[in-house]
CSV table of C-alpha atoms in Angstrom, one decimal:
chain,number,residue,atom,x,y,z
A,1,ASN,CA,0.0,0.0,0.0
A,2,LYS,CA,1.6,3.2,-1.1
A,3,THR,CA,-0.1,5.3,1.6
A,4,ASP,CA,1.2,3.1,4.4
A,5,THR,CA,4.2,4.9,6.0
A,6,GLU,CA,5.1,2.2,8.5
A,7,TRP,CA,8.8,1.3,8.0
A,8,VAL,CA,9.6,-2.2,6.8
A,9,ALA,CA,11.9,-2.8,9.7
A,10,VAL,CA,9.0,-2.2,12.1
A,11,GLN,CA,6.6,-4.3,10.0
A,12,TRP,CA,8.9,-7.3,10.0
A,13,GLY,CA,9.4,-7.0,13.8
A,14,LEU,CA,13.2,-6.3,13.5
A,15,VAL,CA,12.9,-3.2,15.8
A,16,ASP,CA,10.3,-1.8,18.1
A,17,GLN,CA,8.3,1.2,16.9
A,18,SER,CA,9.3,3.4,19.9
A,19,PHE,CA,13.0,2.6,19.4
A,20,PHE,CA,12.8,3.3,15.7
A,21,ASP,CA,11.0,6.6,16.3
A,22,SER,CA,13.6,7.7,18.8
A,23,ILE,CA,16.2,7.2,16.1
A,24,MET,CA,14.3,8.6,13.1
A,25,ASN,CA,12.6,11.6,14.8
A,26,PRO,CA,15.7,13.7,15.1
A,27,PHE,CA,16.6,12.9,11.5
A,28,VAL,CA,13.1,13.8,10.2
A,29,GLN,CA,13.1,17.0,12.3
A,30,TRP,CA,16.4,17.9,10.7
A,31,LEU,CA,15.0,17.3,7.2
A,32,ARG,CA,11.9,19.3,8.0
A,33,SER,CA,14.0,22.3,9.3
A,34,PHE,CA,16.2,22.0,6.3
A,35,ALA,CA,13.2,22.3,4.0
A,36,MET,CA,11.9,25.3,6.0
A,37,ILE,CA,15.3,27.0,5.7
A,38,ALA,CA,15.0,26.8,1.9
A,39,GLU,CA,11.9,29.0,2.4
A,40,SER,CA,10.1,27.5,-0.6
A,41,GLU,CA,6.8,29.3,-1.5
A,42,TYR,CA,5.4,26.0,-2.6
A,43,PHE,CA,5.8,24.3,0.7
A,44,ARG,CA,4.5,27.5,2.5
A,45,HIS,CA,1.3,27.2,0.5
A,46,HIS,CA,1.1,23.4,0.7
A,47,PRO,CA,2.2,22.4,4.2
A,48,LYS,CA,0.8,18.8,3.9
A,49,LEU,CA,3.1,18.3,0.9
A,50,LEU,CA,6.1,19.2,3.1
A,51,GLU,CA,5.4,16.2,5.3
A,52,ASP,CA,5.1,14.0,2.3
A,53,TYR,CA,8.4,15.3,0.9
A,54,VAL,CA,10.2,14.8,4.3
A,55,THR,CA,8.8,11.3,4.6
A,56,MET,CA,9.9,10.4,1.0
A,57,LEU,CA,13.3,11.9,1.5
A,58,ALA,CA,13.8,10.1,4.8
A,59,GLN,CA,12.8,6.8,3.2
A,60,PHE,CA,15.2,7.4,0.3
A,61,VAL,CA,18.1,8.3,2.5
A,62,THR,CA,17.5,5.3,4.7
A,63,TRP,CA,17.4,3.0,1.7
A,64,VAL,CA,20.7,4.4,0.4
A,65,ILE,CA,22.4,4.0,3.8
A,66,SER,CA,21.1,0.4,4.1
A,67,LEU,CA,22.3,-0.4,0.6
A,68,VAL,CA,25.8,0.9,1.4
A,69,LEU,CA,25.7,-1.0,4.7
A,70,VAL,CA,24.8,-4.3,3.0
A,71,LEU,CA,27.6,-3.8,0.4
A,72,VAL,CA,30.1,-3.1,3.2
A,73,ILE,CA,29.0,-6.3,5.0
A,74,ILE,CA,29.4,-8.4,1.9
A,75,PHE,CA,32.8,-6.9,1.2
A,76,LEU,CA,34.0,-7.6,4.8
A,77,PHE,CA,32.6,-11.1,4.7
A,78,THR,CA,34.3,-11.7,1.4
A,79,GLU,CA,37.6,-10.4,2.6
A,80,LEU,CA,37.3,-12.5,5.8
A,81,LEU,CA,36.8,-15.7,3.7
A,82,LYS,CA,39.8,-14.7,1.5
A,83,LEU,CA,41.9,-14.3,4.6
A,84,VAL,CA,40.8,-17.7,5.9
A,85,GLN,CA,41.7,-19.4,2.6
A,86,ARG,CA,45.1,-17.7,2.3
A,87,VAL,CA,46.3,-17.8,5.9
A,88,PHE,CA,45.0,-21.2,7.0
A,89,GLY,CA,45.2,-22.8,3.5
A,90,CYS,CA,41.8,-24.5,3.9
A,91,LYS,CA,39.5,-24.8,0.9
A,92,LEU,CA,35.9,-24.2,1.3
A,93,PRO,CA,33.6,-27.1,0.4
A,94,PHE,CA,31.5,-24.7,-1.7
A,95,VAL,CA,32.2,-22.1,-4.4
A,96,TRP,CA,32.0,-18.6,-2.8
A,97,PRO,CA,33.1,-15.4,-4.5
A,98,ASP,CA,36.4,-14.4,-3.0
A,99,GLU,CA,36.7,-11.0,-4.6
A,100,MET,CA,34.2,-8.2,-5.2
A,101,ARG,CA,34.6,-8.6,-9.0
A,102,TRP,CA,33.0,-12.0,-8.7
A,103,TRP,CA,30.0,-10.5,-6.9
A,104,GLY,CA,29.7,-8.0,-9.8
A,105,ARG,CA,29.8,-10.8,-12.4
A,106,LEU,CA,27.3,-12.8,-10.4
A,107,LEU,CA,25.0,-9.8,-10.3
A,108,ILE,CA,25.3,-9.3,-14.0
A,109,SER,CA,24.6,-12.9,-14.6
A,110,MET,CA,21.5,-12.8,-12.4
A,111,ASP,CA,20.3,-9.6,-14.2
A,112,ASN,CA,20.6,-11.4,-17.6
A,113,LEU,CA,18.3,-14.1,-16.4
């Protein structure tokens, strides 16, 4: 539902709503004050749209941050497995990408399907 503004992390039960609000409220307030600093005539005449804009921008920034976080975690896990293979000389019983370029090739292959 496009009008539902409940965050996915709360819907899935990963975090409590009150905890999530305590983290996101300062960020949303900062975005709201930043939009008011711009002193846009449009938002002054349509204050409801300001709330929609702030919500949309907060969701986008959260998505970008989570995407970067996932890529960093994949990178660190890949480097850890490469370190284990090189230092301890043990081969993994399965094929796992040991460099980020293999992740890129895997993503391209999946995109071509």
